[in-house]
Short mmCIF file of C-alpha atoms in Angstrom, two decimals:
data_model
loop_
_atom_site.label_atom_id
_atom_site.label_comp_id
_atom_site.label_asym_id
_atom_site.label_seq_id
_atom_site.Cartn_x
_atom_site.Cartn_y
_atom_site.Cartn_z
CA MET W 1 64.81 -48.90 68.80
CA SER W 2 66.31 -46.71 71.55
CA LEU W 3 69.79 -46.12 72.72
CA LYS W 4 70.87 -44.44 75.93
CA LYS W 5 74.37 -43.58 76.87
CA TYR W 6 75.38 -42.99 80.48
CA VAL W 7 78.46 -41.76 82.32
CA GLN W 8 79.21 -42.85 85.99
CA ASP W 9 80.06 -39.97 88.23
CA SER W 10 82.61 -40.06 91.08
CA GLU W 11 79.84 -41.19 93.60
CA GLY W 12 78.95 -44.18 91.33
CA VAL W 13 75.71 -42.72 90.02
CA TRP W 14 75.00 -43.30 86.35
CA ARG W 15 74.13 -39.99 84.67
CA ASP W 16 72.38 -39.47 81.31
CA ALA W 17 74.69 -36.34 80.85
CA ASN W 18 72.82 -34.93 77.84
CA ASP W 19 72.74 -31.45 79.32
CA VAL W 20 75.90 -29.58 80.45
CA ALA W 21 74.31 -29.16 83.91
CA GLU W 22 74.36 -32.94 84.26
CA TYR W 23 77.96 -33.46 83.06
CA PRO W 24 80.06 -35.12 85.78
CA SER W 25 83.44 -33.66 86.51
CA PHE W 26 86.74 -35.47 86.21
CA SER W 27 90.45 -34.69 86.36
CA ASP W 28 93.35 -35.76 84.09
CA GLY W 29 94.28 -39.40 84.81
CA ASP W 30 90.69 -40.39 86.09
CA THR W 31 88.98 -43.48 84.81
CA ILE W 32 85.57 -42.81 83.18
CA ASN W 33 82.99 -45.56 83.07
CA TYR W 34 80.44 -45.58 80.24
CA ARG W 35 77.21 -47.60 79.84
CA VAL W 36 75.26 -48.03 76.60
CA VAL W 37 71.75 -49.52 76.75
CA VAL W 38 70.01 -50.62 73.56
CA THR W 39 66.28 -51.47 73.71
CA ASN W 40 64.05 -52.82 70.97
CA THR W 41 61.06 -50.57 71.21
CA GLY W 42 59.35 -52.07 68.06
CA GLN W 43 57.23 -55.13 67.51
CA GLY W 44 59.67 -57.34 65.56
CA VAL W 45 62.89 -59.07 66.48
CA LEU W 46 66.01 -57.15 65.48
CA ASN W 47 69.11 -58.83 64.02
CA GLY W 48 72.39 -57.19 63.03
CA VAL W 49 72.20 -54.34 65.56
CA VAL W 50 75.31 -52.21 65.35
CA VAL W 51 76.42 -49.46 67.80
CA ARG W 52 79.07 -46.91 66.82
CA ASP W 53 80.92 -44.57 69.22
CA ASP W 54 82.36 -41.36 67.82
CA LYS W 55 85.14 -40.85 70.36
CA GLN W 56 85.93 -44.42 71.47
CA PRO W 57 85.32 -46.67 68.40
CA GLU W 58 87.65 -49.37 69.69
CA LEU W 59 85.80 -49.66 73.07
CA GLY W 60 82.34 -48.24 72.56
CA SER W 61 81.49 -49.69 69.13
CA PHE W 62 80.04 -53.18 69.01
CA GLU W 63 77.64 -55.46 67.30
CA ILE W 64 74.86 -57.34 69.12
CA ASP W 65 75.39 -60.93 67.89
CA THR W 66 72.11 -62.33 69.14
CA PRO W 67 68.53 -61.36 68.18
CA LEU W 68 67.26 -58.41 70.08
CA GLU W 69 63.69 -59.22 71.24
CA PRO W 70 61.23 -56.28 71.91
CA GLY W 71 60.88 -54.81 75.39
CA GLU W 72 62.88 -53.23 78.16
CA ALA W 73 63.39 -56.67 79.88
CA ASN W 74 65.47 -57.69 76.83
CA ALA W 75 67.68 -54.58 76.69
CA TYR W 76 71.34 -55.08 75.75
CA VAL W 77 73.86 -53.38 78.04
CA HIS W 78 77.48 -52.70 77.13
CA GLU W 79 79.99 -51.11 79.51
CA TYR W 80 83.46 -49.88 79.06
CA GLU W 81 85.98 -47.63 80.73
CA VAL W 82 88.47 -45.03 79.51
CA THR W 83 91.39 -43.50 81.34
CA LEU W 84 91.78 -39.77 80.56
CA GLY W 85 95.07 -38.79 79.14
CA GLU W 86 96.58 -35.55 78.00
CA GLY W 87 95.09 -33.66 75.08
CA VAL W 88 91.43 -34.15 76.08
CA PRO W 89 89.41 -30.91 75.84
CA ASP W 90 87.90 -29.38 78.98
CA THR W 91 84.46 -30.50 77.81
CA LEU W 92 84.11 -33.81 76.02
CA ILE W 93 80.94 -35.08 74.44
CA ASN W 94 80.91 -38.62 73.41
CA THR W 95 78.03 -39.84 71.13
CA ALA W 96 76.84 -43.39 70.43
CA CYS W 97 74.48 -44.24 67.59
CA VAL W 98 72.62 -47.51 66.97
CA SER W 99 71.32 -48.91 63.71
CA ALA W 100 69.87 -52.17 62.39
CA PRO W 101 68.43 -53.49 59.16
CA GLN W 102 64.69 -53.46 58.75
CA PRO W 103 63.13 -56.69 60.16
CA ALA W 104 61.33 -58.88 57.61
CA ASP W 105 58.22 -58.75 59.73
CA SER W 106 58.05 -54.97 59.93
CA GLU W 107 56.72 -52.38 57.48
CA ASP W 108 58.60 -49.50 59.03
CA PRO W 109 62.38 -49.09 58.79
CA VAL W 110 64.47 -49.05 61.96
CA GLN W 111 65.36 -45.44 62.90
CA VAL W 112 69.00 -44.60 63.69
CA ASN W 113 69.04 -43.45 67.29
CA CYS W 114 71.97 -41.50 68.78
CA ASP W 115 72.59 -40.23 72.35
CA PRO W 116 75.46 -38.09 73.67
CA ALA W 117 77.05 -38.23 77.06
CA GLY W 118 79.30 -35.35 78.20
CA ILE W 119 81.91 -34.81 80.89
CA GLU W 120 83.89 -31.83 82.08
CA LEU W 121 87.50 -31.87 83.01
CA ILE W 122 88.54 -29.67 85.92
CA GLY W 123 91.75 -28.63 87.61
CA VAL W 124 92.92 -29.99 90.97
CA PRO W 125 92.98 -27.23 93.62
CA THR W 126 95.27 -27.44 96.63
CA HIS W 127 95.85 -25.03 99.50
CA ASP W 128 98.38 -24.11 102.13
CA LYS W 129 97.31 -22.46 105.40
CA GLU W 130 99.75 -20.46 107.48
CA LEU W 131 99.28 -18.71 110.79
CA VAL W 132 100.27 -15.06 110.06
CA SER W 133 99.68 -13.59 113.53
CA ALA W 134 98.22 -14.26 116.95
CA ALA W 135 97.40 -11.41 119.31
CA PRO W 136 95.61 -11.47 122.70
CA ILE W 137 92.50 -9.35 122.73
CA GLY W 138 91.56 -9.75 126.42
CA ASP W 139 89.44 -12.07 128.60
CA GLY W 140 91.63 -15.03 127.44
CA ARG W 141 90.60 -14.60 123.84
CA TRP W 142 93.02 -14.33 120.85
CA GLU W 143 92.71 -12.86 117.39
CA LEU W 144 94.18 -15.31 114.88
CA VAL W 145 94.96 -14.29 111.33
CA TYR W 146 95.66 -16.98 108.77
CA GLY W 147 96.93 -16.70 105.22
CA ILE W 148 95.63 -19.20 102.75
CA ASP W 149 97.29 -19.78 99.29
CA VAL W 150 95.12 -21.76 96.83
CA THR W 151 96.83 -23.21 93.79
CA ASN W 152 95.81 -25.33 90.82
CA THR W 153 98.06 -28.33 90.13
CA SER W 154 96.62 -28.73 86.69
CA THR W 155 96.45 -26.62 83.53
CA ARG W 156 92.70 -27.00 83.60
CA SER W 157 90.40 -24.36 85.21
CA THR W 158 89.05 -24.92 88.67
CA SER W 159 86.71 -23.25 91.05
#
Protein backbone atom coordinates (compact mmCIF):
# COMPACT_ATOMS: atom_id res chain seq x y z
CA MET A 1 0.00 0.00 0.00
CA SER A 2 1.31 3.47 -0.75
CA LEU A 3 0.39 6.91 0.52
CA LYS A 4 1.39 10.24 -1.01
CA LYS A 5 0.66 13.60 0.60
CA TYR A 6 0.66 16.75 -1.53
CA VAL A 7 0.40 20.50 -0.91
CA GLN A 8 -1.08 22.86 -3.49
CA ASP A 9 1.13 25.90 -4.13
CA SER A 10 -0.09 29.43 -4.89
CA GLU A 11 -0.14 28.67 -8.65
CA GLY A 12 -2.43 25.66 -8.13
CA VAL A 13 0.28 23.02 -8.69
CA TRP A 14 0.18 19.97 -6.38
CA ARG A 15 3.66 19.50 -4.88
CA ASP A 16 5.00 16.36 -3.18
CA ALA A 17 6.95 18.70 -0.85
CA ASN A 18 9.17 16.04 0.74
CA ASP A 19 12.32 18.12 0.27
CA VAL A 20 12.73 21.65 1.66
CA ALA A 21 13.57 22.88 -1.85
CA GLU A 22 10.05 21.83 -2.92
CA TYR A 23 8.18 23.41 0.01
CA PRO A 24 5.68 26.00 -1.24
CA SER A 25 5.68 29.36 0.56
CA PHE A 26 2.68 30.86 2.32
CA SER A 27 1.91 33.79 4.62
CA ASP A 28 -0.14 34.03 7.81
CA GLY A 29 -3.86 33.84 7.02
CA ASP A 30 -3.39 31.90 3.75
CA THR A 31 -5.45 28.78 3.06
CA ILE A 32 -3.43 25.60 2.44
CA ASN A 33 -4.90 22.78 0.34
CA TYR A 34 -3.72 19.24 1.07
CA ARG A 35 -4.32 16.04 -0.92
CA VAL A 36 -3.73 12.50 0.36
CA VAL A 37 -3.70 9.63 -2.18
CA VAL A 38 -3.85 6.02 -0.96
CA THR A 39 -3.15 3.24 -3.46
CA ASN A 40 -3.36 -0.50 -2.90
CA THR A 41 -0.11 -1.75 -4.44
CA GLY A 42 -0.64 -5.34 -3.34
CA GLN A 43 -2.58 -8.26 -4.79
CA GLY A 44 -5.44 -8.55 -2.30
CA VAL A 45 -8.36 -6.28 -1.49
CA LEU A 46 -7.80 -4.08 1.58
CA ASN A 47 -10.48 -3.35 4.15
CA GLY A 48 -10.28 -1.15 7.23
CA VAL A 49 -7.72 1.25 5.75
CA VAL A 50 -6.97 4.08 8.21
CA VAL A 51 -5.05 7.31 7.56
CA ARG A 52 -3.70 9.43 10.42
CA ASP A 53 -2.42 13.00 10.15
CA ASP A 54 -0.02 14.22 12.83
CA LYS A 55 -0.77 17.97 12.58
CA GLN A 56 -4.41 17.98 11.41
CA PRO A 57 -6.07 14.90 12.94
CA GLU A 58 -9.59 16.36 12.71
CA LEU A 59 -9.26 17.13 8.97
CA GLY A 60 -6.55 14.85 7.60
CA SER A 61 -7.34 11.62 9.47
CA PHE A 62 -9.95 9.34 7.96
CA GLU A 63 -11.02 5.76 7.34
CA ILE A 64 -11.72 4.35 3.91
CA ASP A 65 -15.12 2.77 4.41
CA THR A 66 -15.17 0.77 1.16
CA PRO A 67 -12.85 -2.07 0.09
CA LEU A 68 -9.70 -0.73 -1.60
CA GLU A 69 -9.03 -2.73 -4.74
CA PRO A 70 -5.46 -3.09 -6.06
CA GLY A 71 -4.14 -0.68 -8.70
CA GLU A 72 -3.67 3.04 -9.33
CA ALA A 73 -7.05 3.28 -11.05
CA ASN A 74 -8.68 2.48 -7.70
CA ALA A 75 -6.68 5.01 -5.62
CA TYR A 76 -8.58 6.80 -2.86
CA VAL A 77 -8.16 10.59 -2.78
CA HIS A 78 -8.90 12.78 0.27
CA GLU A 79 -8.56 16.58 0.15
CA TYR A 80 -8.86 19.18 2.88
CA GLU A 81 -7.86 22.77 3.56
CA VAL A 82 -6.37 24.59 6.52
CA THR A 83 -6.23 28.34 7.15
CA LEU A 84 -2.95 29.36 8.75
CA GLY A 85 -3.34 31.12 12.06
CA GLU A 86 -0.86 32.54 14.52
CA GLY A 87 1.59 30.30 16.31
CA VAL A 88 2.53 28.23 13.26
CA PRO A 89 6.32 27.77 12.97
CA ASP A 90 8.21 29.17 9.95
CA THR A 91 8.61 25.63 8.60
CA LEU A 92 5.75 23.18 9.06
CA ILE A 93 6.04 19.51 8.14
CA ASN A 94 2.77 17.63 8.18
CA THR A 95 2.94 13.82 7.95
CA ALA A 96 0.19 11.35 7.07
CA CYS A 97 0.46 7.59 7.70
CA VAL A 98 -1.71 4.77 6.38
CA SER A 99 -2.31 1.33 7.87
CA ALA A 100 -4.65 -1.59 7.30
CA PRO A 101 -5.15 -5.09 8.68
CA GLN A 102 -3.58 -7.96 6.77
CA PRO A 103 -5.97 -9.26 4.09
CA ALA A 104 -7.15 -12.84 4.54
CA ASP A 105 -5.87 -13.74 1.06
CA SER A 106 -2.34 -12.36 1.65
CA GLU A 107 0.67 -13.96 3.29
CA ASP A 108 2.49 -10.66 3.84
CA PRO A 109 1.37 -8.05 6.37
CA VAL A 110 0.44 -4.59 5.12
CA GLN A 111 3.30 -2.17 5.69
CA VAL A 112 2.60 1.13 7.43
CA ASN A 113 3.46 3.87 4.95
CA CYS A 114 4.01 7.54 5.86
CA ASP A 115 4.64 10.62 3.73
CA PRO A 116 5.46 14.17 4.85
CA ALA A 117 4.54 17.40 3.10
CA GLY A 118 6.20 20.63 4.16
CA ILE A 119 5.50 24.33 3.77
CA GLU A 120 7.41 27.50 4.63
CA LEU A 121 5.83 30.62 6.05
CA ILE A 122 7.29 33.89 4.87
CA GLY A 123 6.87 37.56 5.65
CA VAL A 124 5.04 40.06 3.47
CA PRO A 125 7.40 42.69 2.04
CA THR A 126 6.10 46.10 0.99
CA HIS A 127 7.95 49.08 -0.40
CA ASP A 128 7.63 52.84 -0.73
CA LYS A 129 9.39 54.71 -3.53
CA GLU A 130 10.16 58.42 -3.26
CA LEU A 131 11.81 60.77 -5.73
CA VAL A 132 14.80 62.22 -3.84
CA SER A 133 16.18 64.50 -6.54
CA ALA A 134 15.97 65.34 -10.22
CA ALA A 135 18.74 67.26 -11.94
CA PRO A 136 19.24 68.14 -15.61
CA ILE A 137 22.45 66.66 -17.05
CA GLY A 138 22.27 68.14 -20.56
CA ASP A 139 20.83 67.29 -23.96
CA GLY A 140 17.33 67.07 -22.45
CA ARG A 141 18.33 64.26 -20.10
CA TRP A 142 17.78 64.17 -16.36
CA GLU A 143 19.41 62.31 -13.52
CA LEU A 144 16.72 60.93 -11.22
CA VAL A 145 17.51 59.58 -7.76
CA TYR A 146 14.89 57.51 -5.97
CA GLY A 147 14.84 56.31 -2.39
CA ILE A 148 13.19 52.94 -1.74
CA ASP A 149 12.15 51.78 1.72
CA VAL A 150 11.36 48.07 2.02
CA THR A 151 9.52 46.86 5.12
CA ASN A 152 8.13 43.54 6.27
CA THR A 153 4.52 43.68 7.48
CA SER A 154 4.92 40.34 9.26
CA THR A 155 7.07 38.97 12.07
CA ARG A 156 8.23 36.24 9.67
CA SER A 157 11.43 36.56 7.66
CA THR A 158 11.28 37.58 4.03
CA SER A 159 13.66 38.03 1.15
